[in-house]
Amino acid sequence: CASDITNQPADEGSCSATNVNLGNITATDNCDTDLTITNDAPTVFQAGTTIVTWTVKDKAGNIATCTQSVTVVDTEDPVITSCATDKTVNADNGFCYATGVDLGSITATDNCDTNLEITNNAPAQFPVGTTTVTWTVKDDADNTAICTQKITVVDNQDPTTEQPDNITVNADPTICGATVNFNKVGAEDNCGLESVEITEGLSSGEVFPVGTTTVTWTVTDIHGNTTTVSFDVTVVDNTKPIISCPGDMVVPTAEGEDSVIVNFNDATATDNCDVTVEQTAGPTSGSDLAIGTYTVEYTATDASGN
């Protein structure tokens, strides 16, 4: 009988095979040397196994049969007509990944299978960055086709910071400022911090001048998102100036005179900050003073009004 055919490929784009070469059978007969040989092979062999029956008949009508199996196999991969489109999504609030991402769907056709198995290797959580998702389409004959989709997760969440309290301190009596210490600002981020630095003002442990200085912290995460937070450092000068007046003076008049021109030095003062001295009462130096007692008053005032 004709040999079985086990791996006849289906025609391209079809789930069947045509023009299958079945081969031949051989037969003998006791009387007839011109036997009639026929078979019931179809014109088109569908995917799977078809049994072909061969019949041999002699002139007396005697017959013999044998069978041949023809197996048509689907070797053609599915065709993906449309892959899922690339997507960009934001990370979940408070996390460095995205969940519940709608990937969309793909479309595919196959020469045999109308119920294709479509799967992908998408994770439950997509980390910040780009993840490649591989889609696989498989038909009943285990032929496969793949396509890829890129999912980009963006971290657009700024770091969170605590709000530092304002600081008020007294100036050092010996300098026009104060050494102020404070803690690094507390900060958190959904993905991680790159830096926490002072971008305005002075650092902890430095001498802050009298007055108000604004200190600004800038917090930057690993993806370049930033948050700034500020607080004020106020240094109060409550140190009074130290004033030094000239000593009391007794000035005699010239004989026969009832007045005299009196000259004297101004008072001086020191202070931890800038200080000015002015005469606030009494005659000025160089005045012509009559006999009697005069009180000269000086007032030293620093920049803070002490």
mmCIF file of N, CA and C in Angstrom, residues 195-242:
data_model
loop_
_atom_site.group_PDB
_atom_site.id
_atom_site.type_symbol
_atom_site.label_atom_id
_atom_site.label_comp_id
_atom_site.label_asym_id
_atom_site.label_seq_id
_atom_site.Cartn_x
_atom_site.Cartn_y
_atom_site.Cartn_z
ATOM 1 N N SER A 195 19.503 64.405 47.376
ATOM 2 C CA SER A 195 20.231 65.374 48.192
ATOM 3 C C SER A 195 19.260 66.198 49.024
ATOM 4 N N VAL A 196 19.768 66.657 50.174
ATOM 5 C CA VAL A 196 19.070 67.608 51.041
ATOM 6 C C VAL A 196 20.094 68.671 51.394
ATOM 7 N N GLU A 197 19.945 69.877 50.857
ATOM 8 C CA GLU A 197 20.980 70.889 51.043
ATOM 9 C C GLU A 197 20.371 72.273 51.228
ATOM 10 N N ILE A 198 21.147 73.130 51.882
ATOM 11 C CA ILE A 198 20.741 74.523 52.070
ATOM 12 C C ILE A 198 21.114 75.297 50.820
ATOM 13 N N THR A 199 20.135 75.952 50.223
ATOM 14 C CA THR A 199 20.372 76.722 49.001
ATOM 15 C C THR A 199 20.199 78.222 49.220
ATOM 16 N N GLU A 200 19.817 78.624 50.422
ATOM 17 C CA GLU A 200 19.705 80.045 50.763
ATOM 18 C C GLU A 200 19.938 80.197 52.254
ATOM 19 N N GLY A 201 20.687 81.228 52.624
ATOM 20 C CA GLY A 201 20.935 81.458 54.038
ATOM 21 C C GLY A 201 22.241 80.839 54.485
ATOM 22 N N LEU A 202 22.365 80.609 55.771
ATOM 23 C CA LEU A 202 23.583 80.082 56.381
ATOM 24 C C LEU A 202 23.347 78.687 56.921
ATOM 25 N N SER A 203 24.448 77.972 57.126
ATOM 26 C CA SER A 203 24.359 76.607 57.620
ATOM 27 C C SER A 203 24.358 76.570 59.135
ATOM 28 N N SER A 204 23.913 75.444 59.660
ATOM 29 C CA SER A 204 23.946 75.253 61.106
ATOM 30 C C SER A 204 25.384 75.371 61.608
ATOM 31 N N GLY A 205 25.542 76.053 62.768
ATOM 32 C CA GLY A 205 26.863 76.240 63.350
ATOM 33 C C GLY A 205 27.555 77.505 62.912
ATOM 34 N N GLU A 206 26.969 78.241 61.950
ATOM 35 C CA GLU A 206 27.563 79.496 61.519
ATOM 36 C C GLU A 206 27.014 80.653 62.361
ATOM 37 N N VAL A 207 27.709 81.827 62.258
ATOM 38 C CA VAL A 207 27.277 83.013 62.985
ATOM 39 C C VAL A 207 26.249 83.755 62.140
ATOM 40 N N PHE A 208 25.046 83.864 62.684
ATOM 41 C CA PHE A 208 23.974 84.585 62.016
ATOM 42 C C PHE A 208 23.986 86.032 62.490
ATOM 43 N N PRO A 209 23.881 86.994 61.573
ATOM 44 C CA PRO A 209 23.913 88.402 61.987
ATOM 45 C C PRO A 209 22.630 88.804 62.700
ATOM 46 N N VAL A 210 22.738 89.921 63.430
ATOM 47 C CA VAL A 210 21.532 90.473 64.063
ATOM 48 C C VAL A 210 20.515 90.804 62.971
ATOM 49 N N GLY A 211 19.278 90.461 63.234
ATOM 50 C CA GLY A 211 18.215 90.623 62.244
ATOM 51 C C GLY A 211 17.649 89.264 61.883
ATOM 52 N N THR A 212 16.935 89.187 60.765
ATOM 53 C CA THR A 212 16.278 87.945 60.340
ATOM 54 C C THR A 212 16.941 87.414 59.070
ATOM 55 N N THR A 213 17.357 86.171 59.138
ATOM 56 C CA THR A 213 17.946 85.474 57.991
ATOM 57 C C THR A 213 17.045 84.303 57.632
ATOM 58 N N THR A 214 16.673 84.200 56.348
ATOM 59 C CA THR A 214 15.847 83.088 55.881
ATOM 60 C C THR A 214 16.753 81.947 55.418
ATOM 61 N N VAL A 215 16.484 80.773 55.955
ATOM 62 C CA VAL A 215 17.222 79.568 55.559
ATOM 63 C C VAL A 215 16.288 78.701 54.707
ATOM 64 N N THR A 216 16.738 78.357 53.512
ATOM 65 C CA THR A 216 15.925 77.535 52.600
ATOM 66 C C THR A 216 16.633 76.213 52.323
ATOM 67 N N TRP A 217 15.910 75.140 52.577
ATOM 68 C CA TRP A 217 16.389 73.799 52.241
ATOM 69 C C TRP A 217 15.792 73.399 50.884
ATOM 70 N N THR A 218 16.597 72.798 50.047
ATOM 71 C CA THR A 218 16.112 72.218 48.791
ATOM 72 C C THR A 218 16.336 70.715 48.846
ATOM 73 N N VAL A 219 15.243 69.975 48.674
ATOM 74 C CA VAL A 219 15.288 68.508 48.714
ATOM 75 C C VAL A 219 15.057 67.993 47.291
ATOM 76 N N THR A 220 15.970 67.158 46.808
ATOM 77 C CA THR A 220 15.897 66.622 45.444
ATOM 78 C C THR A 220 15.863 65.105 45.494
ATOM 79 N N ASP A 221 14.909 64.503 44.753
ATOM 80 C CA ASP A 221 14.865 63.039 44.725
ATOM 81 C C ASP A 221 15.715 62.502 43.572
ATOM 82 N N ILE A 222 15.779 61.176 43.456
ATOM 83 C CA ILE A 222 16.678 60.548 42.481
ATOM 84 C C ILE A 222 16.220 60.754 41.046
ATOM 85 N N HIS A 223 14.995 61.277 40.864
ATOM 86 C CA HIS A 223 14.504 61.536 39.514
ATOM 87 C C HIS A 223 14.412 63.028 39.206
ATOM 88 N N GLY A 224 15.007 63.846 40.067
ATOM 89 C CA GLY A 224 15.092 65.280 39.776
ATOM 90 C C GLY A 224 13.926 66.113 40.252
ATOM 91 N N ASN A 225 12.951 65.519 40.935
ATOM 92 C CA ASN A 225 11.860 66.306 41.503
ATOM 93 C C ASN A 225 12.368 67.006 42.766
ATOM 94 N N THR A 226 11.950 68.259 42.961
ATOM 95 C CA THR A 226 12.460 69.026 44.094
ATOM 96 C C THR A 226 11.339 69.651 44.914
ATOM 97 N N THR A 227 11.659 69.866 46.183
ATOM 98 C CA THR A 227 10.778 70.589 47.103
ATOM 99 C C THR A 227 11.658 71.530 47.932
ATOM 100 N N THR A 228 11.175 72.755 48.149
ATOM 101 C CA THR A 228 11.903 73.688 49.009
ATOM 102 C C THR A 228 11.058 74.014 50.233
ATOM 103 N N VAL A 229 11.743 74.242 51.341
ATOM 104 C CA VAL A 229 11.070 74.627 52.576
ATOM 105 C C VAL A 229 11.980 75.620 53.300
ATOM 106 N N SER A 230 11.381 76.654 53.891
ATOM 107 C CA SER A 230 12.167 77.728 54.507
ATOM 108 C C SER A 230 11.731 77.978 55.945
ATOM 109 N N PHE A 231 12.656 78.538 56.724
ATOM 110 C CA PHE A 231 12.332 79.027 58.066
ATOM 111 C C PHE A 231 13.235 80.227 58.349
ATOM 112 N N ASP A 232 12.862 81.022 59.354
ATOM 113 C CA ASP A 232 13.596 82.244 59.677
ATOM 114 C C ASP A 232 14.401 82.068 60.956
ATOM 115 N N VAL A 233 15.606 82.617 60.924
ATOM 116 C CA VAL A 233 16.440 82.700 62.123
ATOM 117 C C VAL A 233 16.561 84.183 62.470
ATOM 118 N N THR A 234 16.045 84.547 63.618
ATOM 119 C CA THR A 234 16.078 85.950 64.054
ATOM 120 C C THR A 234 17.024 86.066 65.240
ATOM 121 N N VAL A 235 18.022 86.951 65.074
ATOM 122 C CA VAL A 235 18.977 87.224 66.153
ATOM 123 C C VAL A 235 18.657 88.611 66.718
ATOM 124 N N VAL A 236 18.376 88.647 68.001
ATOM 125 C CA VAL A 236 17.986 89.890 68.668
ATOM 126 C C VAL A 236 19.175 90.448 69.450
ATOM 127 N N ASP A 237 19.481 91.729 69.228
ATOM 128 C CA ASP A 237 20.538 92.416 69.993
ATOM 129 C C ASP A 237 19.900 93.144 71.177
ATOM 130 N N ASN A 238 20.104 92.590 72.362
ATOM 131 C CA ASN A 238 19.570 93.245 73.562
ATOM 132 C C ASN A 238 20.699 93.666 74.497
ATOM 133 N N THR A 239 21.890 93.804 73.932
ATOM 134 C CA THR A 239 23.040 94.256 74.732
ATOM 135 C C THR A 239 23.174 95.775 74.641
ATOM 136 N N LYS A 240 23.164 96.442 75.794
ATOM 137 C CA LYS A 240 23.282 97.897 75.794
ATOM 138 C C LYS A 240 24.730 98.321 75.532
ATOM 139 N N PRO A 241 24.888 99.463 74.885
ATOM 140 C CA PRO A 241 26.252 99.977 74.694
ATOM 141 C C PRO A 241 26.891 100.305 76.044
ATOM 142 N N ILE A 242 28.215 100.335 76.044
ATOM 143 C CA ILE A 242 28.965 100.775 77.220
ATOM 144 C C ILE A 242 29.528 102.153 76.900
#
